[in-house]
Short mmCIF file of N, CA, C and O in Angstrom, two decimals:
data_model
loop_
_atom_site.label_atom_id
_atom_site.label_comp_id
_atom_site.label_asym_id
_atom_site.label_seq_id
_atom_site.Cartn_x
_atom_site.Cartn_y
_atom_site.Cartn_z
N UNK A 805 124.49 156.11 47.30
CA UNK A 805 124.47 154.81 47.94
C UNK A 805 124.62 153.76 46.85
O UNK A 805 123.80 153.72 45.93
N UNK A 806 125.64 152.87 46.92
CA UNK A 806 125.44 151.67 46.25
C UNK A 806 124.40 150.58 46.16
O UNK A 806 123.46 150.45 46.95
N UNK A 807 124.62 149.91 45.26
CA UNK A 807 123.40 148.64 44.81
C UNK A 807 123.67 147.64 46.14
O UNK A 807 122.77 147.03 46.74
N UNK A 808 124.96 147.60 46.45
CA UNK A 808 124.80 146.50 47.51
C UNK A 808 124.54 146.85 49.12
O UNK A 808 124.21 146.04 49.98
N UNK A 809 124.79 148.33 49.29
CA UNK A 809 123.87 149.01 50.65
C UNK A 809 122.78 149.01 50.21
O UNK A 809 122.24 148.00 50.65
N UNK A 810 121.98 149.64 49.47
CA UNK A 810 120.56 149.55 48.96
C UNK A 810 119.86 148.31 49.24
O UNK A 810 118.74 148.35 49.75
N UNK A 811 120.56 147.00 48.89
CA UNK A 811 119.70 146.01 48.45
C UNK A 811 119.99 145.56 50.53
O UNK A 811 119.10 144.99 51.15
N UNK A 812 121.23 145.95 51.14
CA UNK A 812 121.17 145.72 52.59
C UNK A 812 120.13 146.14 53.07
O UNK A 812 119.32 145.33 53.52
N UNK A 813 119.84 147.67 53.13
CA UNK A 813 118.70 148.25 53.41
C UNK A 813 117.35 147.90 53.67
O UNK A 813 116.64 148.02 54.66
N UNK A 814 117.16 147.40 52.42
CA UNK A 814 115.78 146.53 51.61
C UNK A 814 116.10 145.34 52.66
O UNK A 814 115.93 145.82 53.78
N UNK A 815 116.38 144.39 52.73
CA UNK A 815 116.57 143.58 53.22
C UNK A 815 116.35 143.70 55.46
O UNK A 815 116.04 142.83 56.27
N UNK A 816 116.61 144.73 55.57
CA UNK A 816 116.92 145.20 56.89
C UNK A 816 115.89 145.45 57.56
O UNK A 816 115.65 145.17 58.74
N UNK A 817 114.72 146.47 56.10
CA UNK A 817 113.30 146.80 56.28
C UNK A 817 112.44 145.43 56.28
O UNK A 817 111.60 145.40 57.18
N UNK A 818 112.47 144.28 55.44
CA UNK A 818 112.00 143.72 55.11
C UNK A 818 111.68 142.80 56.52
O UNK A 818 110.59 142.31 56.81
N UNK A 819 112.85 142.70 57.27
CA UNK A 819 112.91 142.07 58.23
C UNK A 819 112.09 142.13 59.45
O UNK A 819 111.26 141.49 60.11
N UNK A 820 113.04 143.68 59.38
CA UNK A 820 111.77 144.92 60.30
C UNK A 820 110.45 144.49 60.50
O UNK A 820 109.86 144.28 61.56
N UNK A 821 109.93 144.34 58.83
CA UNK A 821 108.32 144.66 58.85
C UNK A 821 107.40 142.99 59.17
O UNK A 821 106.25 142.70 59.49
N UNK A 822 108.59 142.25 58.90
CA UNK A 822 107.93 140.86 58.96
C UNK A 822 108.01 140.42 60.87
O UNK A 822 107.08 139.72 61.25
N UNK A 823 108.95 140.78 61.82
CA UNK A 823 108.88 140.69 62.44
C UNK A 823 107.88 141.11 63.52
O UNK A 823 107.52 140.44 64.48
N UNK A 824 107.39 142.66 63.11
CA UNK A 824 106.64 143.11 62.97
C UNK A 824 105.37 142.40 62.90
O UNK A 824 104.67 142.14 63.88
N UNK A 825 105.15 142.13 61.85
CA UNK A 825 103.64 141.25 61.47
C UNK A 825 103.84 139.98 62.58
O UNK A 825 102.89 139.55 63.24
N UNK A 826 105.11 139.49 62.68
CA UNK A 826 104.61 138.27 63.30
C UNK A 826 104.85 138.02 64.66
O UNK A 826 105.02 136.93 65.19
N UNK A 827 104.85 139.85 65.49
CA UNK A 827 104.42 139.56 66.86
C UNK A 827 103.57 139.64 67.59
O UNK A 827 102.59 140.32 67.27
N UNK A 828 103.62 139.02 68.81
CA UNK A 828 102.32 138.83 69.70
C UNK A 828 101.61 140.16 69.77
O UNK A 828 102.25 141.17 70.08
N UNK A 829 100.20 140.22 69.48
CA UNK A 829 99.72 141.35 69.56
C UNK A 829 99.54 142.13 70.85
O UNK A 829 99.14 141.28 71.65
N UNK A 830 99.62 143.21 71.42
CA UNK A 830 99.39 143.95 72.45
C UNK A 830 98.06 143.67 73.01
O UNK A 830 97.23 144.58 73.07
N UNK A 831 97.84 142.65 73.38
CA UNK A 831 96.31 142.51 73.50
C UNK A 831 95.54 143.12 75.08
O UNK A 831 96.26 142.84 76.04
N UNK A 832 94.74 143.59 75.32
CA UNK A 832 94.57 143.95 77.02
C UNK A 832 93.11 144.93 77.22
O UNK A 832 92.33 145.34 76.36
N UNK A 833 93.11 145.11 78.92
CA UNK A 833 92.21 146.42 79.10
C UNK A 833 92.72 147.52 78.82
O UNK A 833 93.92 147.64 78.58
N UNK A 834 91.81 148.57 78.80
CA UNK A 834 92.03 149.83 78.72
C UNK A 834 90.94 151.00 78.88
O UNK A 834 89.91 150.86 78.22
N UNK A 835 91.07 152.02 79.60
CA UNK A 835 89.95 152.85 80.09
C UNK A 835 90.45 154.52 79.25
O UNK A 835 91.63 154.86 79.13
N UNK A 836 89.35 155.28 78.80
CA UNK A 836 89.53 156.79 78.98
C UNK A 836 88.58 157.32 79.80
O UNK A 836 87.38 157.02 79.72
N UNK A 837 89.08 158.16 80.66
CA UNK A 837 89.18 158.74 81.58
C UNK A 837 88.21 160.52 81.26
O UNK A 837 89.00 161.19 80.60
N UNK A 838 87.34 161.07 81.43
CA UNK A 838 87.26 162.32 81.65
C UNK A 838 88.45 162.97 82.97
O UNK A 838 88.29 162.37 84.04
N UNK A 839 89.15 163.66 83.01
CA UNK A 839 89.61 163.77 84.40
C UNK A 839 88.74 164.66 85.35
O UNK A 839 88.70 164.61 86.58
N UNK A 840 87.94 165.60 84.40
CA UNK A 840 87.06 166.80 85.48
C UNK A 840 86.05 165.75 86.17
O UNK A 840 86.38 165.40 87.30
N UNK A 841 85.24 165.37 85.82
CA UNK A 841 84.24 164.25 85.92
C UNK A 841 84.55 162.64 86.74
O UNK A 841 83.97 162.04 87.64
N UNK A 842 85.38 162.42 86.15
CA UNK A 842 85.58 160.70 86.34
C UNK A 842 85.03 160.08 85.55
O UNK A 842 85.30 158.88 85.61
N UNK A 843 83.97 160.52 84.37
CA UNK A 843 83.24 160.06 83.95
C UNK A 843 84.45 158.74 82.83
O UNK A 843 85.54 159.18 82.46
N UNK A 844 84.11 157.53 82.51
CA UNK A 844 85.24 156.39 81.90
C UNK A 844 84.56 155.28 81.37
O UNK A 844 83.65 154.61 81.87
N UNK A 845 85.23 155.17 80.07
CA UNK A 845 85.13 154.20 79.18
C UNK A 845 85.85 152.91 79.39
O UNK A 845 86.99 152.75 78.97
N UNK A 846 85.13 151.93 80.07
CA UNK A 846 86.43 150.98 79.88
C UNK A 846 86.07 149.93 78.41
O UNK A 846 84.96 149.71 77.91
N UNK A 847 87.60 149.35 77.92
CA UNK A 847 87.51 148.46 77.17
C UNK A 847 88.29 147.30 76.59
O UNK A 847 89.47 147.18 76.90
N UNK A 848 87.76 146.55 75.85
CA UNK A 848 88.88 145.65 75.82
C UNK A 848 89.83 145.26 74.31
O UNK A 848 89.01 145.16 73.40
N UNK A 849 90.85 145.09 73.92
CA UNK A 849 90.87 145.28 72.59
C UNK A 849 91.89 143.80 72.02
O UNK A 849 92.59 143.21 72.85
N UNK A 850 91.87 143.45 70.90
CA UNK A 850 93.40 142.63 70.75
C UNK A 850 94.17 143.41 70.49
O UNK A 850 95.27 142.87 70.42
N UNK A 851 94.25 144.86 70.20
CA UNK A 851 95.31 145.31 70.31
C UNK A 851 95.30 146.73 70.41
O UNK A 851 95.24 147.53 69.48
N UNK A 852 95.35 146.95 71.65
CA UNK A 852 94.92 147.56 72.78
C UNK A 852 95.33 149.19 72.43
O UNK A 852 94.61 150.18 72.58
N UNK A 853 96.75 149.14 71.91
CA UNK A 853 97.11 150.63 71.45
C UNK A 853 96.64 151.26 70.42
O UNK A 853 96.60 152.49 70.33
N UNK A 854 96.04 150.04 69.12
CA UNK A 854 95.57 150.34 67.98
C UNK A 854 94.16 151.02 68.59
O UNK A 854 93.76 151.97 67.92
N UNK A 855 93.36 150.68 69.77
CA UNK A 855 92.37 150.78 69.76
C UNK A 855 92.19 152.34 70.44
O UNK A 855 91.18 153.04 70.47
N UNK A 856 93.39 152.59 70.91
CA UNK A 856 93.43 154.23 71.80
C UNK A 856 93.15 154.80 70.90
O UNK A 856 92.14 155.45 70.63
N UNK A 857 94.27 154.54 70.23
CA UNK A 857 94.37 155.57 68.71
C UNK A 857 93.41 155.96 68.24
O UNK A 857 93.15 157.16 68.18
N UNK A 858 92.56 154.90 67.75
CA UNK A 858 91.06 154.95 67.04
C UNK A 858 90.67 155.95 67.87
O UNK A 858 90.53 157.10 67.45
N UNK A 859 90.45 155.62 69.10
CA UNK A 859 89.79 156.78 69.81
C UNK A 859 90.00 157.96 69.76
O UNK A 859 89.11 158.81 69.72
N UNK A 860 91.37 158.23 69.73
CA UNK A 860 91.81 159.26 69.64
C UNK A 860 91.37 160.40 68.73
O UNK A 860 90.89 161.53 68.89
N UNK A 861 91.87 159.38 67.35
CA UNK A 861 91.10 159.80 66.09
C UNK A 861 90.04 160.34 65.72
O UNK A 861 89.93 161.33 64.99
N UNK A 862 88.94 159.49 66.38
CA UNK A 862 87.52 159.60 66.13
C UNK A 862 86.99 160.89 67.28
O UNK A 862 86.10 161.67 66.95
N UNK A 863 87.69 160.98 68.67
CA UNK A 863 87.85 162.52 69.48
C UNK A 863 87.69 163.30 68.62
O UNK A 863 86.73 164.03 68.38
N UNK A 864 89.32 163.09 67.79
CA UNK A 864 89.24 164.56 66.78
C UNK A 864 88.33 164.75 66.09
O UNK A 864 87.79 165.84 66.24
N UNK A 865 87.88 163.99 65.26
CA UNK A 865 86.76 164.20 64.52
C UNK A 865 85.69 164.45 64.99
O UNK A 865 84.68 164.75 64.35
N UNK A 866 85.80 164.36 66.06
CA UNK A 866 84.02 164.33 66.51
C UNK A 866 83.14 163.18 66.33
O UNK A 866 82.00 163.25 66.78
N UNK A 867 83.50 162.21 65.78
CA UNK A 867 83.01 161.37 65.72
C UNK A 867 82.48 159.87 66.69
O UNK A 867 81.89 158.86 66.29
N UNK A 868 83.07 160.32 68.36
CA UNK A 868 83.40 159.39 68.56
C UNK A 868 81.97 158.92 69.72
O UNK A 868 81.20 159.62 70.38
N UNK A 869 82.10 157.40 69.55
CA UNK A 869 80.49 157.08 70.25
C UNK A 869 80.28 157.73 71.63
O UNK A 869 79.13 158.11 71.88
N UNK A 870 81.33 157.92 72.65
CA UNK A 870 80.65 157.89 73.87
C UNK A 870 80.52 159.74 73.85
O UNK A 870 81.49 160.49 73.86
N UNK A 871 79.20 160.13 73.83
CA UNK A 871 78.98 161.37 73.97
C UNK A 871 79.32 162.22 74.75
O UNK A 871 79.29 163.39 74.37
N UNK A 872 79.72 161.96 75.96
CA UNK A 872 80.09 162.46 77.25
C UNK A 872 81.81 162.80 77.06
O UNK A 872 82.43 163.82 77.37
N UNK A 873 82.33 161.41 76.38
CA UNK A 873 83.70 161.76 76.49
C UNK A 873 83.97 162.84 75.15
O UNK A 873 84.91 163.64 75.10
N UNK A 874 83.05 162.68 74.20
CA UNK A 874 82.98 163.88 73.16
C UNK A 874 82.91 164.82 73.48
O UNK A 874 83.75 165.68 73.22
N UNK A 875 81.89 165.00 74.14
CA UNK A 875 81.40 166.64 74.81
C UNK A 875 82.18 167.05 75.42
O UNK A 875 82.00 168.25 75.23
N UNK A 876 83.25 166.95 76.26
CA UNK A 876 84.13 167.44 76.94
C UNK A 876 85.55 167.40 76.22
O UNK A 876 86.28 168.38 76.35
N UNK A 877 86.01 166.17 75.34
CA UNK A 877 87.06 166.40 74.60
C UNK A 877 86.69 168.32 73.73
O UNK A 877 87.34 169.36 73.68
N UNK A 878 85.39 167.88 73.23
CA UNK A 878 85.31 169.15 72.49
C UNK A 878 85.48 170.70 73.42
O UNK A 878 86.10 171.72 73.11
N UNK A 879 84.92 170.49 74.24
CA UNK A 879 85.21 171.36 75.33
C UNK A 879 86.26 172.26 76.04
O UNK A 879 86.37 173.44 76.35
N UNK A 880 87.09 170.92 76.14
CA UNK A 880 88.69 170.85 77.12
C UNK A 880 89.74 170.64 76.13
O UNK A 880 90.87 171.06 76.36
N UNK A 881 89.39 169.89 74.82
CA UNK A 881 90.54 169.44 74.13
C UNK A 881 91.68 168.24 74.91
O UNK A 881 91.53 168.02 76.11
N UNK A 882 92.58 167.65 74.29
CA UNK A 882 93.22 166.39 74.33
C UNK A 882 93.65 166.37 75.98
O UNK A 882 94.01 165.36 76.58
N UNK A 883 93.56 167.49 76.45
CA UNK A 883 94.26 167.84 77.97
C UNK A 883 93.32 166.71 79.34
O UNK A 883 93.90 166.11 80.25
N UNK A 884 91.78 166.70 79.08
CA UNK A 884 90.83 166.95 79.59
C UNK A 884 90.50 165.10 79.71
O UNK A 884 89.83 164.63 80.64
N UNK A 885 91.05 164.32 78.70
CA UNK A 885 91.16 162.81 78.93
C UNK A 885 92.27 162.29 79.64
O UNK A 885 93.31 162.80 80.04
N UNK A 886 91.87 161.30 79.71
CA UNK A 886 93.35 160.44 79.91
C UNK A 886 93.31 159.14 79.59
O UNK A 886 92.53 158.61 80.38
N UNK A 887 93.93 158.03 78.55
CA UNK A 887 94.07 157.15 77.81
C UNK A 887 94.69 156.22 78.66
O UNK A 887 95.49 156.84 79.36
N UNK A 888 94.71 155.23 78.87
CA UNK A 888 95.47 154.16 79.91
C UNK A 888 95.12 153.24 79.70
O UNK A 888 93.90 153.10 79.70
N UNK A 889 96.39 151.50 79.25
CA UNK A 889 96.20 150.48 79.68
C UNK A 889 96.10 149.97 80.99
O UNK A 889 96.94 150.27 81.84
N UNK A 890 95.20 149.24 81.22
CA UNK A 890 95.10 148.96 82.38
C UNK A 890 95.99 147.67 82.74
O UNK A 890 96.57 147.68 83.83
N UNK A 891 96.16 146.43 81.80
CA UNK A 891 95.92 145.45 82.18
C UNK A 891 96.15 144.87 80.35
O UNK A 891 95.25 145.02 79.51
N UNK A 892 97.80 144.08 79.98
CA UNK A 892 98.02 143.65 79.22
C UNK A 892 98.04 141.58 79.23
O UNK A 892 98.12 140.97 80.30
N UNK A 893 97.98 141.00 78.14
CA UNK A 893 97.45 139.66 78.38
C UNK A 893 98.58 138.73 78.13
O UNK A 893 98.58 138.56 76.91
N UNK A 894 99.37 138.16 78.57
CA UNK A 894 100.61 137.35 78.29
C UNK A 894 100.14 136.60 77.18
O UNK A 894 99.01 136.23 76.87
N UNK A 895 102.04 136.37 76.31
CA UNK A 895 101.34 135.49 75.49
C UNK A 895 101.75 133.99 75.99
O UNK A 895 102.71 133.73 76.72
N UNK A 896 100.78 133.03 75.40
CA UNK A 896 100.95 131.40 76.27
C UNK A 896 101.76 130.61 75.01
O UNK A 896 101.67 130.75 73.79
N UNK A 897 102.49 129.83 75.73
CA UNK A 897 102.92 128.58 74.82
C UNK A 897 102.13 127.69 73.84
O UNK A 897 102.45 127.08 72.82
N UNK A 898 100.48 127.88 74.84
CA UNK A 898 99.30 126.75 74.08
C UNK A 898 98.64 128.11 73.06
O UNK A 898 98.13 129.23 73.13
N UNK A 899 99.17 126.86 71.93
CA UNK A 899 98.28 127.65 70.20
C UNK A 899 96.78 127.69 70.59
O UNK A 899 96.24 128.77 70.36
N UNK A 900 95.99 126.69 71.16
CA UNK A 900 94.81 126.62 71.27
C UNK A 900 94.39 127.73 72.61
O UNK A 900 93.22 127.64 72.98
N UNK A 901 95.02 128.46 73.14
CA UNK A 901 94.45 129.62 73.95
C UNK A 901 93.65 130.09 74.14
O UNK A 901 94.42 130.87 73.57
N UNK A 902 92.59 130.63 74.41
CA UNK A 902 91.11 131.33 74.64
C UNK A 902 91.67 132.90 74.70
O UNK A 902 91.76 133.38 75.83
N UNK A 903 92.00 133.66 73.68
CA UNK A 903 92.73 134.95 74.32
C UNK A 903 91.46 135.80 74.25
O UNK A 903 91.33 136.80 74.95
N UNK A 904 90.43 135.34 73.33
CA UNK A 904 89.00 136.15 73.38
C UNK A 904 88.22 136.15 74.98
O UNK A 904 87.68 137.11 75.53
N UNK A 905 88.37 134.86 75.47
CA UNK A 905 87.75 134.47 76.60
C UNK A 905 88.49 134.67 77.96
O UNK A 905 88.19 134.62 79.15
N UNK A 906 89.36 134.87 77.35
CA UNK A 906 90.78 136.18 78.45
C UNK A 906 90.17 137.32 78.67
O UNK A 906 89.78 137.59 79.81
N UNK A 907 89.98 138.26 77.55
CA UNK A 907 89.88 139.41 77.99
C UNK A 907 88.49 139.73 78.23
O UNK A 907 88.12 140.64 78.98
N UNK A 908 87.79 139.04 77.65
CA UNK A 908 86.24 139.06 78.56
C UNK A 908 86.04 139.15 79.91
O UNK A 908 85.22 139.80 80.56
N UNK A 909 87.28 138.07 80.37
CA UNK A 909 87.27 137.71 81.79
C UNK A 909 87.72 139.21 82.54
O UNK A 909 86.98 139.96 83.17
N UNK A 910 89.09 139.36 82.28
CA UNK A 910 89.77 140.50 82.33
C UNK A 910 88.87 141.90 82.55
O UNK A 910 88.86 142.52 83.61
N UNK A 911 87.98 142.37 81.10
CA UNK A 911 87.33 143.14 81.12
C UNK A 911 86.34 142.72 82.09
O UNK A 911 86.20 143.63 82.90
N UNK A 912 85.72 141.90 82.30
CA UNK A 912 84.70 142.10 83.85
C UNK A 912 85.25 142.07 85.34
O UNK A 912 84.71 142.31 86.42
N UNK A 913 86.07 141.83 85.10
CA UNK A 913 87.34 142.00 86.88
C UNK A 913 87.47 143.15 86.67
O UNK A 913 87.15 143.85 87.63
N UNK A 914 87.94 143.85 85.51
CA UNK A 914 87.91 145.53 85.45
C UNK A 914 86.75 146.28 85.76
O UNK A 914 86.65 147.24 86.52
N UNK A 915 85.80 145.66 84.98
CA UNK A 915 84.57 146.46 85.70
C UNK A 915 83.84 146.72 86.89
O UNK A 915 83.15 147.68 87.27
N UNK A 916 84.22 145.44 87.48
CA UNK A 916 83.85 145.31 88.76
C UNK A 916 84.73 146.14 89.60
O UNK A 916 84.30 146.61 90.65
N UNK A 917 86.10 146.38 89.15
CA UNK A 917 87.05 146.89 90.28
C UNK A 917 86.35 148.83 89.93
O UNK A 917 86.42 149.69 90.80
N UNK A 918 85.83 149.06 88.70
CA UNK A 918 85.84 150.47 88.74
C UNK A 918 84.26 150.41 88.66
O UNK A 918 83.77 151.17 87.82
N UNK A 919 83.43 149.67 89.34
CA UNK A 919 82.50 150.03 89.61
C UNK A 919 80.97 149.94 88.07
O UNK A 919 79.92 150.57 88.11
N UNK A 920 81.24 149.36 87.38
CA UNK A 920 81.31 149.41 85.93
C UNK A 920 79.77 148.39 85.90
O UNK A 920 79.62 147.51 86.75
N UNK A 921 78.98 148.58 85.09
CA UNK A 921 78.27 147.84 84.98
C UNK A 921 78.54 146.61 83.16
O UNK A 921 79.06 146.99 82.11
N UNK A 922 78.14 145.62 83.36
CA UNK A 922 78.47 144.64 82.68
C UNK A 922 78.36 145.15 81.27
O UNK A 922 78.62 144.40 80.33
#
C-alpha cells in the first residue's frame, strides 16, 4: 500500500472514530428477563447497550449483582435470559434537556407497566 492510501485510510478511521465520539448516545430502558421464571431486572442507562454488555460480562463472571439472575444464568447458561431494550430516548434540539430526568420518568412508567416496585 502506498503513503498516500495509507495516510487516506488514517484519515477515513479518524473520521470514523470522531463521529463516533460525537454521537447521540443510545440512551433508554432496558430489562433482563429470566425466561423459566419471569423473574426481571429492569433498568435505565445513558447508554443502554453499553450497559447489557456489562451485564453480560459480569453473568460470565459470576459476578453479577442480581442473584437470582446469576443463579440461573449459572444454571441454564446465556440461553436462559433474555436482554431487551425496552424504550430508547430521542435526541432534542434543546442543549439544556433533562435526559437524566427522562429516564427516571421513563424508568418508573416501566415499572409500573411490569409491575415493578420503585
Amino acid at each position: 500500500m502506498d503513503h498516500s492510501a495509507n495516510a487516506a485510510s488514517r484519515t477515513a478511521r479518524q473520521l470514523a472514530a470522531r463521529q463516533a465520539r460525537d454521537a447521540f448516545p443510545p440512551m433508554g430502558i432496558y430489562v433482563i428477563r429470566d425466561r423459566a421464571t419471569g423473574h426481571r431486572l429492569l433498568g435505565a442507562s445513558r447508554n443502554v447497550h453499553a450497559a447489557l454488555n456489562r451485564a453480560r460480562f459480569e453473568l460470565r463472571m459470576g459476578k453479577y449483582a442480581d442473584r437470582v439472575l446469576q443463579a440461573e444464568w449459572n444454571r441454564s447458561g446465556v440461553g436462559a435470559l433474555s436482554f431487551q431494550v425496552l424504550e430508547l430516548v430521542k435526541e432534542r434540539e434543546d442543549a439544556s434537556f433533562d435526559y437524566a430526568g427522562e429516564l427516571k420518568a421513563l424508568e418508573q412508567i416501566h415499572r409500573e407497566l411490569e409491575g415493578l416496585s420503585p
